[in-house]
Coordinates of C-alpha atoms in Angstrom, one line a residue:
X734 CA -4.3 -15.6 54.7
X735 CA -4.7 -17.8 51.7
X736 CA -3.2 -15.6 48.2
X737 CA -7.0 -16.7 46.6
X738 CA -8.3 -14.8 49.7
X739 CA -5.5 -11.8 49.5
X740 CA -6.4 -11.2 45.4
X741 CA -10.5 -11.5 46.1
X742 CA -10.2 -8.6 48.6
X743 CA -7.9 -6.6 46.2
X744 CA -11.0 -7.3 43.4
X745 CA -13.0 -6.4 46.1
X746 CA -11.5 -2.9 46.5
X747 CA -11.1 -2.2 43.1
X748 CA -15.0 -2.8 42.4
X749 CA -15.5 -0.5 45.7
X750 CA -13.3 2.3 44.1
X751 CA -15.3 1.9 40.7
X752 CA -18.3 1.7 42.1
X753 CA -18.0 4.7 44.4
X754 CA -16.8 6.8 41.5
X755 CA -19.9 5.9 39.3
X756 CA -22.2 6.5 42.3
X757 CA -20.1 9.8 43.0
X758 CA -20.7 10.9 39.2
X759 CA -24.5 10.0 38.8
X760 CA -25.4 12.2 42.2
X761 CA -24.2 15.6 40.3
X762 CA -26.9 14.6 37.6
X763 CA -29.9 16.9 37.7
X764 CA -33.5 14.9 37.1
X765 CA -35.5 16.9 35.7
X766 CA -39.5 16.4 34.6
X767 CA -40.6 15.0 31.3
X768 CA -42.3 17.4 29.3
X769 CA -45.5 16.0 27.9
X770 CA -46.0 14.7 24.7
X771 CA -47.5 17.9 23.2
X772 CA -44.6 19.8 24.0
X773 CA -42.3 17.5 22.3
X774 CA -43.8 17.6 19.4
X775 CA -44.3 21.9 19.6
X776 CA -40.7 22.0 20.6
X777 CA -39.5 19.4 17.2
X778 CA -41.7 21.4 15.2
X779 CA -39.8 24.8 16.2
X780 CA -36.8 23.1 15.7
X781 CA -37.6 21.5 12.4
X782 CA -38.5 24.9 10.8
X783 CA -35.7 26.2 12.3
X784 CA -32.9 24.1 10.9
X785 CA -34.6 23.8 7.4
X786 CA -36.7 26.5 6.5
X787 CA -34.2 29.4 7.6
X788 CA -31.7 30.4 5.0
X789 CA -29.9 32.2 6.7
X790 CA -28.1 30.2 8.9
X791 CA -24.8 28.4 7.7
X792 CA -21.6 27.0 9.0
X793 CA -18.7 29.4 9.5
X794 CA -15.6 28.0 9.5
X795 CA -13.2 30.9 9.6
X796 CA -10.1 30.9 12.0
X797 CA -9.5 27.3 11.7
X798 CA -12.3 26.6 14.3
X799 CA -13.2 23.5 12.0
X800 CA -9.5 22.6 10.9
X801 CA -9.6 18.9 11.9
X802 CA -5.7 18.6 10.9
X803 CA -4.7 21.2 13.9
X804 CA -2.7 19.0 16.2
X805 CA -3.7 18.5 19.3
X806 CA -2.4 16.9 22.9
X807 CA -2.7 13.1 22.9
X808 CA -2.5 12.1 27.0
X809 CA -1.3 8.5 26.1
X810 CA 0.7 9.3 23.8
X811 CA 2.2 12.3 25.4
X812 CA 2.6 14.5 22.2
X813 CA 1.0 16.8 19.8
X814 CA -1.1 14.2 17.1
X815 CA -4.0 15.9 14.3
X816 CA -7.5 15.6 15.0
X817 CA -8.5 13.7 12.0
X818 CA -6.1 11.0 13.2
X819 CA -7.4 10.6 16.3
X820 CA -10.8 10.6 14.8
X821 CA -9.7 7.7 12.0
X822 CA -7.8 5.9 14.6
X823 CA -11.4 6.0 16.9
X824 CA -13.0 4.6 14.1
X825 CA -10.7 2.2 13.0
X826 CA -10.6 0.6 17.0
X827 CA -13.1 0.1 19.4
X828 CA -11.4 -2.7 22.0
X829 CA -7.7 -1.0 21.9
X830 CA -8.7 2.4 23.6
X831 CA -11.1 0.6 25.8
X832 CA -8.1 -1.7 27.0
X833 CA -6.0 0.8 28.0
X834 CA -8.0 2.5 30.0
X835 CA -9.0 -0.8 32.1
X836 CA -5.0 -1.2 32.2
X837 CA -5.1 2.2 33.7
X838 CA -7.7 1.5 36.2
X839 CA -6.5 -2.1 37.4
X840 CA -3.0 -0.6 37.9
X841 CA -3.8 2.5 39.9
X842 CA -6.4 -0.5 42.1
X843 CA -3.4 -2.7 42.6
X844 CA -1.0 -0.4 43.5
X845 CA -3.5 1.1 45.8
X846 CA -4.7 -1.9 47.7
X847 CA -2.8 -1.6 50.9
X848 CA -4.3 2.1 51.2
X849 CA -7.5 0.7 50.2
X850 CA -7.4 -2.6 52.1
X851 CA -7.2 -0.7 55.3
X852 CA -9.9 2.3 54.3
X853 CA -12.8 0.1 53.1
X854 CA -12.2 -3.4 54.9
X855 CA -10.7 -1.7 58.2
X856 CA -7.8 -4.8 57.7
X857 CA -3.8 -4.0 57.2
X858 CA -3.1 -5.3 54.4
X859 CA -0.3 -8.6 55.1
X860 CA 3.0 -8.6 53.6
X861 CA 2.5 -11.2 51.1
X862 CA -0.8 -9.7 49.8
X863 CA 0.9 -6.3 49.2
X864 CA 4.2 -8.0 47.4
X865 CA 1.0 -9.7 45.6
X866 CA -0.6 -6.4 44.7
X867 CA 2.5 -5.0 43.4
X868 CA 3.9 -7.6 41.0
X869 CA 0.2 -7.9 39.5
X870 CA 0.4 -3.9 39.5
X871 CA 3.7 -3.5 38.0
X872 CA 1.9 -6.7 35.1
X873 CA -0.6 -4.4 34.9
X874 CA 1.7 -1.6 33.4
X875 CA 3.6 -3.5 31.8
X876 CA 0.1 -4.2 29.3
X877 CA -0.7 -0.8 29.6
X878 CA 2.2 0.3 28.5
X879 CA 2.6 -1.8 25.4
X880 CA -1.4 -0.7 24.7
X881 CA 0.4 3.0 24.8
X882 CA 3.2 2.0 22.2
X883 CA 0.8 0.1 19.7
X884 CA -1.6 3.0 19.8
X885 CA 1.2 5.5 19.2
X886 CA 2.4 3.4 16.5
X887 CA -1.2 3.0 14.8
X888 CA -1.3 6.9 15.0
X889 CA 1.7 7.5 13.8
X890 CA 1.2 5.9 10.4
X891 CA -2.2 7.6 10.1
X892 CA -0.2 10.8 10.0
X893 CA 2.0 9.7 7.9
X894 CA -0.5 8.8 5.2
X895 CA -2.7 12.2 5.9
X896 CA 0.1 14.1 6.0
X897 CA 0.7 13.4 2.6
X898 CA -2.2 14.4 1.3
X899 CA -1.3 17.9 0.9
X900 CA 1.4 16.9 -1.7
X901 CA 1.2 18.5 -5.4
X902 CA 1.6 17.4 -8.7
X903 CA -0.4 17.4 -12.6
X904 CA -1.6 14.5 -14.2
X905 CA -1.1 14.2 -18.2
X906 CA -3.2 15.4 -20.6
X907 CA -5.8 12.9 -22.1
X908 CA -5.9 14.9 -25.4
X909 CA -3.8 12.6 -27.7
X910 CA -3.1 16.0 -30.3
X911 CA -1.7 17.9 -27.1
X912 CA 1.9 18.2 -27.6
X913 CA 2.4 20.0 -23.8
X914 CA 1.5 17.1 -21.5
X915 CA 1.2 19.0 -18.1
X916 CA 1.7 22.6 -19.7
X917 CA -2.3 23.1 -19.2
X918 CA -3.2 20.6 -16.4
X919 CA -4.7 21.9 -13.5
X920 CA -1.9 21.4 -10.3
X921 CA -3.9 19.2 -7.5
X922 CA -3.3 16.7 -4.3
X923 CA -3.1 13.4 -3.3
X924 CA -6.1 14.4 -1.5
X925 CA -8.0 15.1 -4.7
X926 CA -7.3 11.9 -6.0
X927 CA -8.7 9.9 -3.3
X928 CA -11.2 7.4 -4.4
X929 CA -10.6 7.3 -7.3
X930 CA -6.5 6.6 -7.9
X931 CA -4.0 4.8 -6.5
X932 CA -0.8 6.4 -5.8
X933 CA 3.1 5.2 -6.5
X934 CA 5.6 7.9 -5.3
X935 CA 9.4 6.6 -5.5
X936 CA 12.0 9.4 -4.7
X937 CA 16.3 9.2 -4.9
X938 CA 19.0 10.4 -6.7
X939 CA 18.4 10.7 -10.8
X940 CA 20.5 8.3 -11.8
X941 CA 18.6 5.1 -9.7
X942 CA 15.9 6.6 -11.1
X943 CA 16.3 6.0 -14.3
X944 CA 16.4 2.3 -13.5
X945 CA 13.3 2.7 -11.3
X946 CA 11.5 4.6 -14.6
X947 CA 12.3 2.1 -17.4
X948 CA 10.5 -0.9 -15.1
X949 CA 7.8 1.6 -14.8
X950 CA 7.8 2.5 -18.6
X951 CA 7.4 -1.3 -19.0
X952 CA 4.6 -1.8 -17.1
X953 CA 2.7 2.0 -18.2
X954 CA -0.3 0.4 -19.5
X955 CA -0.9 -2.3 -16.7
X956 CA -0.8 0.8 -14.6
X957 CA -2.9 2.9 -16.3
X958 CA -5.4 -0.2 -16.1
X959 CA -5.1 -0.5 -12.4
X960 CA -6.0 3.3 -11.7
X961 CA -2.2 4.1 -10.4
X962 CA -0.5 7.5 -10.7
X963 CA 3.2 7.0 -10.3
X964 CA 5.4 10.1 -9.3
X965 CA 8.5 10.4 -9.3
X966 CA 10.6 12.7 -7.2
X967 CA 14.2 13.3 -7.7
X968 CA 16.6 14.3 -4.6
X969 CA 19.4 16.1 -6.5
X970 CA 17.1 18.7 -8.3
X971 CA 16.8 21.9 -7.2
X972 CA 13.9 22.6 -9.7
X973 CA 10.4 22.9 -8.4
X974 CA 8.7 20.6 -11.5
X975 CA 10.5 17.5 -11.9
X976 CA 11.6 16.9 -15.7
X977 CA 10.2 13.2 -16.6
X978 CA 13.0 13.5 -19.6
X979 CA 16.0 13.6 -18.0
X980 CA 14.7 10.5 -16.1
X981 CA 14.3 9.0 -19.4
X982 CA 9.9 8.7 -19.4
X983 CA 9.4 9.6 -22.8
X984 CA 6.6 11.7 -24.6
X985 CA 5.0 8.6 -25.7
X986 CA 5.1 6.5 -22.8
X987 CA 2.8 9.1 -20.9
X988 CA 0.8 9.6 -24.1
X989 CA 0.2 5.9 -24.4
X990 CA -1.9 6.3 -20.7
X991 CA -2.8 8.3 -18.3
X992 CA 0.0 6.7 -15.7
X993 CA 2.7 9.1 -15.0
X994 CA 2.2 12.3 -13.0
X995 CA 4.8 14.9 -12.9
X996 CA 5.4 16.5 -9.2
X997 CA 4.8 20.2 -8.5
X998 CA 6.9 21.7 -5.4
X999 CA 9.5 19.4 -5.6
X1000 CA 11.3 20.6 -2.1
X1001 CA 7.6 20.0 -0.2
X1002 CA 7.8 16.0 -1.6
X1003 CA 11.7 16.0 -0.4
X1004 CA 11.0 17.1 2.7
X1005 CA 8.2 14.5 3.2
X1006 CA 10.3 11.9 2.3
X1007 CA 13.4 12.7 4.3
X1008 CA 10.6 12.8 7.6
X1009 CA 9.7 9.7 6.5
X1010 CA 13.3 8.4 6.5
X1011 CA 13.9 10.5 9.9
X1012 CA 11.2 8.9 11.8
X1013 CA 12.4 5.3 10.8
X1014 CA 15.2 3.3 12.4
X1015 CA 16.7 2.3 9.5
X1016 CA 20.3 3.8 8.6
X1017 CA 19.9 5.4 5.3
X1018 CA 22.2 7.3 3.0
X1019 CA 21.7 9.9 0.7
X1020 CA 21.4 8.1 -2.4
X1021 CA 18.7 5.3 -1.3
X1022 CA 16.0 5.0 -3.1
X1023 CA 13.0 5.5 -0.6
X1024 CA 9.2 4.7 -2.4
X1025 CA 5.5 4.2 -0.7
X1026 CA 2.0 3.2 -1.3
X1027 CA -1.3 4.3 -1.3
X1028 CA -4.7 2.7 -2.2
X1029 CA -7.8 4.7 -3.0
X1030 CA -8.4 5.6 0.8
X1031 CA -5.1 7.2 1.0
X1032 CA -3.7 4.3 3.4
X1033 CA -0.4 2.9 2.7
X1034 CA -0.1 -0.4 1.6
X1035 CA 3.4 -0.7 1.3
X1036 CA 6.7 1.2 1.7
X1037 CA 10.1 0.8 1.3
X1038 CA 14.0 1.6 1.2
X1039 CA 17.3 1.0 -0.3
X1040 CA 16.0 -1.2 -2.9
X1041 CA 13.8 -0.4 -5.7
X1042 CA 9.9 -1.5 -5.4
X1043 CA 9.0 -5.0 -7.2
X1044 CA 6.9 -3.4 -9.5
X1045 CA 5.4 -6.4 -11.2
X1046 CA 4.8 -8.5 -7.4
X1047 CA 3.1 -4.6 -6.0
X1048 CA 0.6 -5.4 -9.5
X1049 CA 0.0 -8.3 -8.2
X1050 CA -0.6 -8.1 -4.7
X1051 CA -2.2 -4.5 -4.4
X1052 CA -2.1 -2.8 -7.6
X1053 CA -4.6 -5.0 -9.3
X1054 CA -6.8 -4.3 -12.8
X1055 CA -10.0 -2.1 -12.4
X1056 CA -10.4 -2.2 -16.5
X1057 CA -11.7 -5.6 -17.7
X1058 CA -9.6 -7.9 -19.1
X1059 CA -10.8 -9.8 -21.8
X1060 CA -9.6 -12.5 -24.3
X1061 CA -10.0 -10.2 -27.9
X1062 CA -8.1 -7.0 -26.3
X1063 CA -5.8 -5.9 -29.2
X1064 CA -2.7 -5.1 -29.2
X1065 CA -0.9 -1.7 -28.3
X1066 CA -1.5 0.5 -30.9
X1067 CA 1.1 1.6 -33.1
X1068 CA -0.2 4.7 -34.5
X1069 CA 2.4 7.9 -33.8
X1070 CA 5.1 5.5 -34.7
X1071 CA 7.6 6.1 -37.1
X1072 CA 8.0 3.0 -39.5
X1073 CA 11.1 2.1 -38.5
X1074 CA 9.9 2.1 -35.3
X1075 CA 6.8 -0.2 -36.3
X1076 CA 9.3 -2.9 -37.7
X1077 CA 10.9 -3.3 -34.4
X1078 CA 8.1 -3.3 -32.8
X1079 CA 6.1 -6.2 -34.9
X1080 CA 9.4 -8.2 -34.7
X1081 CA 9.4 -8.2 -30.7
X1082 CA 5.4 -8.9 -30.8
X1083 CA 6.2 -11.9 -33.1
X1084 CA 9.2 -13.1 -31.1
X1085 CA 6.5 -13.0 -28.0
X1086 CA 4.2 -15.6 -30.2
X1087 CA 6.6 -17.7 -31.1
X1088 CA 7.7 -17.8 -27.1
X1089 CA 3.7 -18.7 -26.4
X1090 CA 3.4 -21.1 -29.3
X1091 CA 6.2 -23.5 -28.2
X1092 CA 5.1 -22.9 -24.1
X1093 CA 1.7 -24.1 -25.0
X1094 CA 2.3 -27.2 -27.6
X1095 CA 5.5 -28.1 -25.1
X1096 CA 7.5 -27.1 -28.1
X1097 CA 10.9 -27.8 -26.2
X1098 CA 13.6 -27.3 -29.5
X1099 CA 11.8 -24.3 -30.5
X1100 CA 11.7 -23.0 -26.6
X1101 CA 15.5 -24.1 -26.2
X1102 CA 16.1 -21.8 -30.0
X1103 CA 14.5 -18.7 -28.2
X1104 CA 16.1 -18.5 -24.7
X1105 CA 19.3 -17.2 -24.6
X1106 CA 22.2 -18.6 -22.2
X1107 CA 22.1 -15.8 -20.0
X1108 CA 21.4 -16.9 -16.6
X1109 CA 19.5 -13.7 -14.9
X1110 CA 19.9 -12.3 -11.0
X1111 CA 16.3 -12.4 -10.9
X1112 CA 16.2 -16.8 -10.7
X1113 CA 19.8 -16.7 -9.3
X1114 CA 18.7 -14.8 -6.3
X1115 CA 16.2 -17.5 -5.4
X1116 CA 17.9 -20.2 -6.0
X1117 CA 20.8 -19.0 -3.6
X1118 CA 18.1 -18.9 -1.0
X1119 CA 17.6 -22.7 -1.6
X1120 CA 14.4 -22.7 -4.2
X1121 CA 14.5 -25.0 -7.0
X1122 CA 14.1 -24.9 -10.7
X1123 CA 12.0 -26.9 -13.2
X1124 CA 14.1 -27.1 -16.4
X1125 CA 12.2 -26.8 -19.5
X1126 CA 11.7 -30.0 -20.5
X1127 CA 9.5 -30.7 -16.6
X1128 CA 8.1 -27.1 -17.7
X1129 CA 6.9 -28.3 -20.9
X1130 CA 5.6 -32.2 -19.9
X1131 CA 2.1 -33.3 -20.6
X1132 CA 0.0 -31.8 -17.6
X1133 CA 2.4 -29.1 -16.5
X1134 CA 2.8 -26.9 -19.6
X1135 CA -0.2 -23.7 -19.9
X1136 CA -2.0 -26.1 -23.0
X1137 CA -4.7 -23.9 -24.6
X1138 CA -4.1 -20.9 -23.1
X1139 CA -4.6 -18.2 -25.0
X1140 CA -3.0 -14.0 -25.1
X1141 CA -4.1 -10.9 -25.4
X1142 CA -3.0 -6.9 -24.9
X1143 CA 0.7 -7.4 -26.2
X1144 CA 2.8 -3.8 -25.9
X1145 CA 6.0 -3.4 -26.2
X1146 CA 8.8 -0.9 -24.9
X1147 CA 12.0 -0.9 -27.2
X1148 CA 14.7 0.5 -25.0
X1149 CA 17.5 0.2 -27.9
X1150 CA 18.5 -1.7 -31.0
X1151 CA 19.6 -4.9 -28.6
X1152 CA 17.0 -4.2 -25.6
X1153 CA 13.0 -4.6 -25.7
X1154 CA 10.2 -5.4 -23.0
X1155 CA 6.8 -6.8 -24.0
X1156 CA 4.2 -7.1 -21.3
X1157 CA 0.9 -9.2 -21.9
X1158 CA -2.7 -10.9 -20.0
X1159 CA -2.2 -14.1 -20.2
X1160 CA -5.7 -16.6 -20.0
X1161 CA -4.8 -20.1 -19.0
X1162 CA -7.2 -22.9 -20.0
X1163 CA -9.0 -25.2 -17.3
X1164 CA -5.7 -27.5 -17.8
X1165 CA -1.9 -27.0 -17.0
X1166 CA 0.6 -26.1 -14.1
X1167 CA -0.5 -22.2 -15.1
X1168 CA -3.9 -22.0 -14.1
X1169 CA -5.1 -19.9 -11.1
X1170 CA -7.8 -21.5 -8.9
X1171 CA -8.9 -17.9 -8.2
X1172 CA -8.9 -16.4 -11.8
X1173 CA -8.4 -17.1 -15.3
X1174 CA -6.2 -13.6 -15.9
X1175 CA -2.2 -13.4 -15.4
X1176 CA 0.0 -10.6 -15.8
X1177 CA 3.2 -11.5 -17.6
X1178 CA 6.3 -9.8 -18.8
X1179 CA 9.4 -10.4 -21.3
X1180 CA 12.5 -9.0 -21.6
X1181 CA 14.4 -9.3 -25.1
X1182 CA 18.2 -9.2 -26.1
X1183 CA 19.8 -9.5 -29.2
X1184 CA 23.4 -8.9 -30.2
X1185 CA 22.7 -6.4 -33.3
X1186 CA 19.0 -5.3 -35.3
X1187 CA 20.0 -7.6 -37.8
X1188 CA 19.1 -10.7 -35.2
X1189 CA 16.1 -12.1 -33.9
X1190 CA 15.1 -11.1 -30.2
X1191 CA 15.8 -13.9 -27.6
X1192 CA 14.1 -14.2 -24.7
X1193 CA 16.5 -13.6 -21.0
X1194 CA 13.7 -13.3 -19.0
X1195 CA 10.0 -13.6 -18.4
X1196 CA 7.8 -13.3 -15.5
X1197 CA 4.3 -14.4 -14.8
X1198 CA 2.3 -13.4 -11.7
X1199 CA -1.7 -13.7 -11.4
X1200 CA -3.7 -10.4 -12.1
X1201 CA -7.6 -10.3 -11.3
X1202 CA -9.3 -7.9 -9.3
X1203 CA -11.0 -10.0 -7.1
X1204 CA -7.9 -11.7 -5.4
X1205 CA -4.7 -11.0 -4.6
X1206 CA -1.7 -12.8 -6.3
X1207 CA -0.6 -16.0 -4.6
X1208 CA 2.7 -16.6 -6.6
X1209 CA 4.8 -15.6 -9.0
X1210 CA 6.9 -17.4 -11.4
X1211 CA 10.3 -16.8 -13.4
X1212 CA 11.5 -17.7 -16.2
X1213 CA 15.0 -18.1 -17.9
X1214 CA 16.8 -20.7 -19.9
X1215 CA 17.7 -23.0 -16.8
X1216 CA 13.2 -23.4 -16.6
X1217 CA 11.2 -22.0 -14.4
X1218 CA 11.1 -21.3 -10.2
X1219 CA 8.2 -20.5 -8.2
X1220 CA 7.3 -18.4 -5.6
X1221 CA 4.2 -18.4 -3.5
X1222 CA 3.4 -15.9 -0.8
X1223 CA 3.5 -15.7 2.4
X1224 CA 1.4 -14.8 5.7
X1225 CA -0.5 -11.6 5.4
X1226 CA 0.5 -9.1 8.2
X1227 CA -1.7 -6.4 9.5
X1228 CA 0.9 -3.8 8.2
X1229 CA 3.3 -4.1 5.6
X1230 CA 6.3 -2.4 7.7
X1231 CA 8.8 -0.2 6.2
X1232 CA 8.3 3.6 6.2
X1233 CA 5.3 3.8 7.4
X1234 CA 5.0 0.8 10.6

């Protein structure tokens, strides 16, 4: 017998066995007579003024009877999963639980076939067609296996992101002559926020906090701007309300915008993370930093470990503007401000012109007079990894260098006497190596040194990235006084990995 022959008569069972079933099934249905057209329209009548015009009748949902987070038995999975996960993960795929269970059914049909070679044919089944039937069986598993591990994978991100819902915390004040900026806030969930912010929780020991907090103070109004609510959560607290001071977020950085939320039930958020890092395979210690994601749908968009978030590439790539940006936007306002405090201020702002002034006219004596020698990690790193850097003087060429482009936005954080940040929308003209073919709006930051307050600021670093809402970033650039080296991204994945899967 020919092996074409020996797999047609195992098709041949299978459709037998699938056929019989269905046949099997549709003789337990009762027919029973149409009712005429009157009576269907008697019997929506009843049940129209039934539903609508009775006001008595309403939806009890006592004993968690409608609880659609109470776990329940997953067969493929073979554990205990919540119902709304199952329900999203339903929604979210149509072909993957349909797959499986043909897996299913071709496996238990090939394994079968010698039984039902001789039942519905009335042949033994020959040697070579059963050694057939059982590698394609044991194929068979194999894909319906992996089906299995994709779908448990899927669902367990879902509860990972739902689970986190239930997490607590206060969003600042918008009252500007409110000196208690959470005092009076109401405490809610990351459910609560759904749809209408984006959330950035980062959690670790205090001090690697403090690092992770100053590059969010930096970027507080780009945040604000974006809809994002960052929390952070420290591990070595045993307070129940996290204290943004001793992390070093100031007053008036959360006064500036409504960015910063301060956590409420600090041991429910540790114990959420530390799941998080349980159900990973990485190998973490104590004092990593662990940080993830969500966009206004309360799915994760990215998550990590070890390392602190790229705050400025996450802008970029997921956080992006919901506020319009425009060309005449002032300044941040210095009102509040001491005037000492002003004075620095207005002298990083004007050290942040006269860094646009000679990028745009290819100004390259005045550019080499503002950089300082300092040769920063963040270009080292990719130049160790074999990128390559355009000095100034190819930065600032005819045809490469931003000419016309134009600023707008400027704030400023002054860390100390010798350290400042500015931050600023940058709007590139139709010309120049800066211009995005998908939007006229970058997001671009500064950071400033200077020996003592009696010297200008110099510039170590800066950092451009494009920032629109319509499109996600497709690069980056930085900046220090060796030029400029660029980084473009790479192939979008279905899932961004870390924490989550």
């Amino acid at each position: 017998m020919k092996f074409s022959s020996l797999l047609s008569n195992a098709l041949l069972a299978s459709n037998i066995l699938l056929s019989s079933s269905f046949q099997s099934s549709s003789n337990r249905i009762q027919i029973k007579p149409s009712l005429s057209q009157q009576g269907n329209k008697q019997i929506r009548k009843s049940l129209h003024n039934n539903v609508f015009s009775s006001q008595s009748t309403k939806l009890q949902m006592s004993n968690n009877n409608f609880n659609l987070s109470k776990p329940t038995f997953d067969l493929f999975s073979l554990r205990s999963i919540r119902n709304d996960a199952l329900l999203q993960y339903s929604s979210l795929n149509q072909s993957e639980p349909l797959r499986i269970n043909l897996y299913l059914v071709l496996s238990i049909s090939l394994f079968s076939f010698p039984t039902l070679s001789e039942a519905v044919i009335g042949e033994v089944a020959q040697l070579p067609a059963v050694a057939a039937s059982i590698l394609a069986g044991i194929g068979s598993v194999a894909l319906f296996v992996n089906e299995c591990n994709n779908r448990s994978k899927q669902l367990s991100r879902i509860e990972k992101e739902l689970n986190a819902e239930f997490l607590k915390f206060k969003l600042s004040t918008t009252n500007k002559f409110d000196e208690r900026m959470y005092a009076q806030q109401p405490t809610i969930s990351l459910k609560d926020v759904r749809g209408n912010r984006r959330v950035l929780a980062v959690s670790g020991p205090t001090e690697k906090l403090k690092q992770v907090a100053l590059e969010l103070r930096v970027f507080r109004n780009r945040l604000a701007q974006a809809q994002t609510v960052v929390l952070i959560v420290p591990t070595d607290t045993e307070e129940e309300v996290v204290n943004l001071e001793q992390l070093g977020v100031k007053t008036q950085d959360i006064r500036s915008a409504q960015w910063c939320g301060q956590a409420q039930d600090v041991s429910q958020w540790k114990e959420y993370f530390t799941n998080l890092v349980s159900d990973s395979s990485k190998d973490l210690s104590k004092d990593d930093l662990i940080w993830f994601g969500l966009n206004y749908n309360g799915r994760s968009f990215a998550s990590g470990s070890g390392d602190a978030p790229r705050l400025i590439e996450l802008l970029g790539r997921n956080l992006r503007p919901v506020d319009l940006l425009d060309e005449t936007d002032d300044a941040e306002s210095t009102a509040g401000m001491k005037e000492a405090e002003v004075e620095v201020f207005e002298s990083v702002l004007k050290s942040q012109a006269k860094f646009y002034k000679a990028l745009t006219t290819g100004d390259l004596e005045s550019m080499n007079s503002i950089c300082n020698n300092n040769r920063v990690q963040e270009v080292t790193e990719i130049l160790d990894a074999g990128g390559r850097v355009d000095d100034w003087k190819a930065c600032l060429a005819e045809g490469a260098r931003p000419a016309g482009m134009k600023t707008s936005g400027s704030d400023v954080l002054v860390v100390s006497e010798t350290l400042a940040f500015s931050t600023c929308i940058e709007f590139p003209a139709d010309t120049g190596g800066y211009n995005d073919p998908f939007g006229a709006t970058l997001l671009a930051m500064q950071r400033w040194t200077r020996d003592n307050d009696k010297e200008e600021w110099n510039l170590e670093f800066h950092q451009t990235i494009p920032w629109s809402s319509s499109t996600r970033a497709g690069g980056t650039l930085r900046c220090d006084c060796r030029g400029c080296v660029a980084l473009t991204r790479g192939e979008e994945k279905r899932t961004f990995g870390g924490l989550f899967g």
